[in-house]
XYZ file of C-alpha atoms in Angstrom:
329
model
C 60.838 79.579 -100.644
C 63.708 78.678 -102.930
C 64.444 82.384 -103.280
C 65.114 82.601 -99.554
C 67.612 79.749 -99.745
C 69.363 81.172 -102.798
C 69.504 84.565 -101.127
C 70.974 83.306 -97.881
C 73.477 81.064 -99.617
C 74.563 83.981 -101.787
C 75.047 86.092 -98.668
C 77.326 83.437 -97.185
C 79.455 83.611 -100.321
C 79.657 87.388 -100.061
C 80.763 87.117 -96.444
C 83.324 84.406 -97.093
C 84.852 86.512 -99.842
C 85.424 89.366 -97.392
C 87.731 87.628 -94.939
C 90.858 89.540 -93.909
C 92.697 86.314 -93.206
C 95.565 85.574 -95.619
C 97.552 82.348 -95.303
C 99.649 80.113 -97.508
C 97.267 77.224 -96.779
C 93.700 78.607 -96.586
C 91.528 77.444 -93.704
C 87.777 77.582 -93.480
C 87.876 78.936 -89.952
C 90.057 79.621 -86.925
C 89.319 76.735 -84.575
C 88.446 78.384 -81.241
C 88.135 75.082 -79.402
C 84.874 74.036 -77.823
C 82.468 76.872 -77.055
C 80.325 76.729 -73.904
C 76.892 76.699 -75.517
C 75.141 76.907 -72.151
C 76.174 80.549 -71.927
C 74.649 83.364 -73.988
C 76.439 84.123 -77.242
C 79.514 86.285 -76.791
C 79.191 89.300 -79.053
C 82.275 90.253 -81.054
C 83.090 92.520 -83.947
C 83.505 90.964 -87.381
C 87.040 92.385 -87.487
C 88.013 90.376 -84.408
C 87.099 87.242 -86.370
C 89.065 88.248 -89.472
C 86.113 89.684 -91.357
C 85.546 93.178 -92.690
C 82.994 95.053 -90.564
C 81.438 96.801 -93.547
C 81.029 93.486 -95.335
C 78.921 92.033 -92.526
C 76.871 95.224 -92.391
C 76.296 94.953 -96.125
C 75.202 91.336 -95.789
C 72.667 92.246 -93.105
C 71.362 95.104 -95.232
C 71.030 92.828 -98.240
C 69.032 90.438 -96.111
C 66.188 92.952 -96.089
C 65.808 92.335 -99.814
C 65.415 88.569 -99.417
C 61.690 87.988 -99.596
C 60.271 86.238 -96.545
C 63.393 86.622 -94.412
C 62.542 87.663 -90.841
C 65.934 87.563 -89.140
C 69.602 86.669 -89.525
C 72.061 85.605 -86.844
C 75.695 85.079 -87.870
C 78.095 83.163 -85.623
C 81.761 82.662 -86.445
C 84.266 80.880 -84.215
C 81.656 80.762 -81.471
C 81.132 84.532 -81.505
C 77.979 86.381 -82.475
C 79.298 88.801 -85.086
C 76.067 90.029 -86.616
C 72.316 89.864 -86.346
C 69.367 91.657 -87.849
C 65.636 91.398 -87.251
C 63.439 92.442 -90.140
C 60.313 91.431 -88.216
C 60.009 91.347 -84.433
C 62.875 91.262 -81.942
C 65.608 88.925 -80.727
C 63.321 87.677 -77.935
C 60.532 86.554 -80.253
C 59.938 82.836 -80.677
C 59.845 81.854 -84.334
C 58.311 78.798 -85.937
C 61.092 76.434 -86.927
C 58.770 74.453 -89.229
C 60.656 71.398 -90.507
C 63.824 72.340 -88.631
C 61.856 70.632 -85.863
C 62.648 67.324 -87.561
C 66.370 67.763 -86.904
C 65.705 68.481 -83.224
C 63.677 65.270 -82.994
C 66.534 63.382 -84.632
C 68.940 64.686 -81.984
C 66.501 63.598 -79.275
C 66.456 60.121 -80.807
C 70.241 59.987 -80.507
C 70.007 61.006 -76.861
C 67.303 58.412 -76.144
C 69.436 55.681 -77.713
C 72.463 56.736 -75.658
C 70.342 56.631 -72.494
C 69.058 53.128 -73.380
C 65.478 54.340 -73.592
C 65.580 53.182 -77.198
C 67.599 50.224 -78.398
C 69.316 51.383 -81.582
C 68.476 52.838 -84.966
C 67.963 49.241 -86.114
C 65.174 48.649 -83.608
C 61.808 47.766 -85.238
C 59.003 50.172 -84.404
C 56.320 47.441 -84.366
C 54.828 46.178 -82.177
C 56.432 47.723 -79.092
C 57.362 51.283 -80.046
C 54.488 52.554 -82.154
C 51.968 54.820 -80.346
C 49.157 53.025 -82.210
C 48.735 49.532 -83.600
C 47.151 49.027 -86.996
C 45.907 45.922 -88.731
C 47.941 46.369 -91.893
C 47.912 43.673 -94.530
C 51.384 44.711 -95.630
C 53.932 42.441 -93.960
C 56.653 45.014 -94.689
C 55.307 47.080 -91.781
C 57.119 44.743 -89.419
C 60.388 45.684 -91.153
C 60.168 49.431 -90.447
C 62.995 50.459 -88.137
C 63.907 53.702 -86.419
C 66.550 54.454 -89.053
C 63.872 54.373 -91.738
C 61.932 57.104 -89.928
C 65.108 59.145 -89.534
C 66.060 58.878 -93.202
C 62.557 59.152 -94.712
C 62.853 55.668 -96.201
C 59.926 54.045 -94.402
C 58.174 53.341 -97.692
C 54.933 55.002 -96.561
C 52.136 55.871 -98.959
C 52.659 59.616 -98.836
C 52.843 62.830 -100.834
C 54.107 65.914 -98.979
C 51.458 68.016 -100.733
C 48.947 66.193 -98.480
C 50.448 67.843 -95.398
C 47.481 70.121 -94.636
C 44.978 67.290 -95.074
C 47.101 65.102 -92.786
C 47.250 67.792 -90.098
C 43.448 68.056 -90.149
C 42.965 64.279 -89.832
C 41.397 63.049 -86.558
C 44.474 60.911 -85.799
C 47.744 61.554 -87.637
C 49.207 58.137 -86.785
C 46.265 56.120 -88.080
C 46.172 58.319 -91.169
C 49.713 57.409 -92.243
C 49.730 53.828 -90.943
C 46.330 52.938 -92.361
C 47.717 52.370 -95.866
C 49.884 49.610 -97.227
C 53.445 50.667 -98.000
C 54.448 51.891 -101.444
C 57.991 50.533 -101.097
C 59.859 48.074 -98.874
C 61.453 49.991 -95.959
C 64.953 51.259 -96.647
C 64.698 51.112 -100.431
C 63.225 54.474 -101.437
C 63.626 58.067 -100.186
C 60.397 60.034 -99.946
C 60.313 63.171 -97.797
C 57.598 62.297 -95.304
C 56.578 64.574 -92.427
C 54.539 61.825 -90.708
C 57.764 59.824 -90.303
C 59.150 62.488 -87.972
C 55.858 62.765 -86.104
C 55.848 59.022 -85.535
C 59.469 59.194 -84.374
C 58.662 61.967 -81.911
C 55.819 59.944 -80.409
C 58.091 56.903 -80.124
C 60.671 58.959 -78.213
C 57.970 60.351 -75.932
C 56.573 56.883 -75.230
C 60.012 55.381 -74.586
C 61.109 58.224 -72.311
C 57.834 58.404 -70.414
C 57.671 62.156 -70.948
C 56.157 64.634 -73.343
C 58.455 65.500 -76.208
C 58.755 69.143 -75.179
C 59.704 68.308 -71.581
C 62.196 65.691 -72.782
C 63.727 68.197 -75.183
C 63.995 70.767 -72.405
C 65.697 68.539 -69.843
C 67.874 66.477 -72.181
C 68.865 69.057 -74.807
C 67.746 72.640 -74.344
C 68.900 72.991 -70.724
C 72.432 72.093 -71.823
C 72.329 74.839 -74.450
C 70.960 77.562 -72.204
C 67.659 77.547 -74.102
C 65.050 78.690 -71.604
C 62.064 79.554 -73.772
C 60.350 77.454 -76.402
C 56.901 76.430 -77.528
C 55.723 73.297 -79.319
C 52.382 72.568 -80.978
C 50.665 69.256 -80.284
C 48.238 66.997 -82.124
C 44.746 65.899 -81.111
C 46.178 63.030 -79.065
C 48.399 65.335 -77.017
C 51.674 64.465 -78.755
C 53.970 67.291 -79.814
C 54.284 67.328 -83.589
C 57.603 65.738 -84.495
C 57.535 67.165 -88.001
C 57.014 70.849 -87.193
C 55.587 73.121 -84.518
C 58.678 73.927 -82.439
C 59.333 77.614 -81.777
C 62.721 78.993 -80.712
C 64.483 82.324 -80.910
C 66.850 82.793 -83.816
C 69.841 82.938 -81.463
C 68.841 79.629 -79.900
C 68.401 78.005 -83.291
C 71.989 79.014 -84.039
C 73.031 77.044 -80.948
C 71.498 73.917 -82.443
C 73.587 74.485 -85.550
C 76.748 75.046 -83.528
C 76.086 71.879 -81.542
C 76.469 70.016 -84.832
C 79.813 71.738 -85.461
C 80.938 70.621 -81.997
C 79.916 67.029 -82.685
C 77.149 67.101 -80.080
C 79.322 68.624 -77.326
C 78.069 71.725 -75.518
C 81.548 72.735 -74.365
C 81.149 71.058 -70.975
C 79.690 67.616 -71.628
C 78.722 65.416 -74.553
C 74.996 66.064 -75.027
C 74.440 64.049 -78.208
C 76.833 61.172 -78.979
C 79.462 62.185 -81.533
C 79.003 58.878 -83.332
C 75.332 59.697 -83.763
C 76.142 63.158 -85.147
C 78.450 61.501 -87.672
C 75.577 59.324 -88.822
C 73.208 62.299 -88.866
C 75.239 64.120 -91.482
C 76.127 61.103 -93.600
C 74.261 61.348 -96.893
C 72.050 58.344 -97.636
C 70.883 59.491 -101.076
C 72.451 57.723 -104.037
C 71.421 60.592 -106.307
C 71.705 64.146 -104.930
C 68.738 66.456 -105.166
C 69.520 69.709 -106.928
C 68.445 73.084 -105.599
C 69.949 75.744 -107.822
C 73.730 75.645 -107.308
C 73.402 73.279 -104.346
C 73.556 69.520 -104.295
C 71.445 68.283 -101.418
C 71.926 65.029 -99.607
C 69.961 63.739 -96.639
C 71.041 62.058 -93.426
C 69.189 61.518 -90.170
C 66.558 64.217 -90.765
C 69.104 66.825 -91.785
C 70.046 68.041 -95.253
C 73.667 68.022 -96.323
C 74.797 70.642 -98.821
C 77.524 70.690 -101.412
C 78.463 73.489 -103.793
C 81.616 74.488 -105.595
C 82.472 76.630 -102.592
C 81.932 74.413 -99.546
C 80.015 71.634 -97.887
C 77.833 71.940 -94.844
C 74.490 71.145 -93.269
C 71.114 72.721 -93.822
C 68.312 72.710 -91.268
C 65.458 73.600 -93.560
C 61.935 74.589 -92.626
C 59.068 75.797 -94.781
C 58.697 79.547 -95.235
C 62.346 80.556 -94.953
C 63.317 78.928 -91.660
C 66.927 77.935 -92.208
C 70.067 77.208 -90.278
C 73.069 77.026 -92.599
C 75.980 75.321 -90.874
C 79.540 75.167 -92.136
C 82.943 75.506 -90.519
C 83.088 79.013 -91.947
C 80.173 80.235 -89.874
C 76.735 79.361 -88.606
C 73.734 81.211 -90.008
C 70.179 81.074 -88.704
C-alpha cells in the first residue's frame, strides 16, 4: 500500500518538474477562477496548461509499474490533461475505501449548514446516536461530533480489528459497548467506526439514507450521476468505506476542496468548514516516507520539501492527491 503512495507522489514530482512555465516569482498554478464542477471535465492538452506533453505521457506510462494502481486522472487548472486506466474503463465504479470518510465529513458540514445538525461541538449522546448503550464510562457523554471527525473519540479500538468489526451483528453496539480508552479529544487513534457512527448520525438527522443525502446535497452539484454504497446489517450505509465512484468523479471531490467547497455556481460546502477540514489537529506529524502527514476533519494533510496538500486515502491504493499544482485521483 505504501508503495502505491510513494509511487504516485513521485509521479507528481516528475510532472511538476516538467512545467514549461518560467517566471521571476514561481507560482504553483495558473489560477483559472472557479470551475463549474457540475459539467463534465473539459479535456485539454498538457501543453495548454504549461506542461510538456511527453512528460505527462511518461507519467501515465510509469503508472503501470506502480503495483496495485488501477487508474490515474490528472486535472490541472480545472482541465483534464491526462488519464489512464490499467484495469477497467473510465465508466467503472471503483471502491473508494476510506476516501469515503472524507465524503462523510463533507456531508457533516452540509448538514450543519442546513441546521440539521447543531455544530461540531454538539454531543452525540443521547439525541444523535443511532443506538443507546448503558456504558459505565461517564466520558461517553462528552463525545462530540468533532471527536468523530478527528478520530479523537477515545474509543477502545485497533484498526487491525476492522474485519472482525465488519462481521459483528451490530457495528454500533460493537464499538460503543466498551468503556473509552481515553477522554474524548485527548488522543488521536484512527478509528473506522467513528466515521460509521458519524454517517448514521447524519442519516438520522437528515431523515434520509446516507446515499440519497449524498446524491441530493453533494453529488448532484458535482454532476456525479452514478455511485454505489454498501450498507450494514441495520440498513445504514457504511460511513467508513463502501462508496464507489468513477475516478473522474473522485477527482471532482478533490477539486471541490481546492475551490473551498464551491462548485463554480453555488457554495455546496461552507468554506469555513473546508478550512477546518484541512487544519491539522495532530501535535506530532505521522511520517510516511518523505511525507509528513497531519489529520483534520477526516482528511489527511501532507507536507514534503516540495509542497503541501491534502490526501484522500483509502486502503488498496485508492488515493486523491490534491494540491494547487494539480489534482490526482
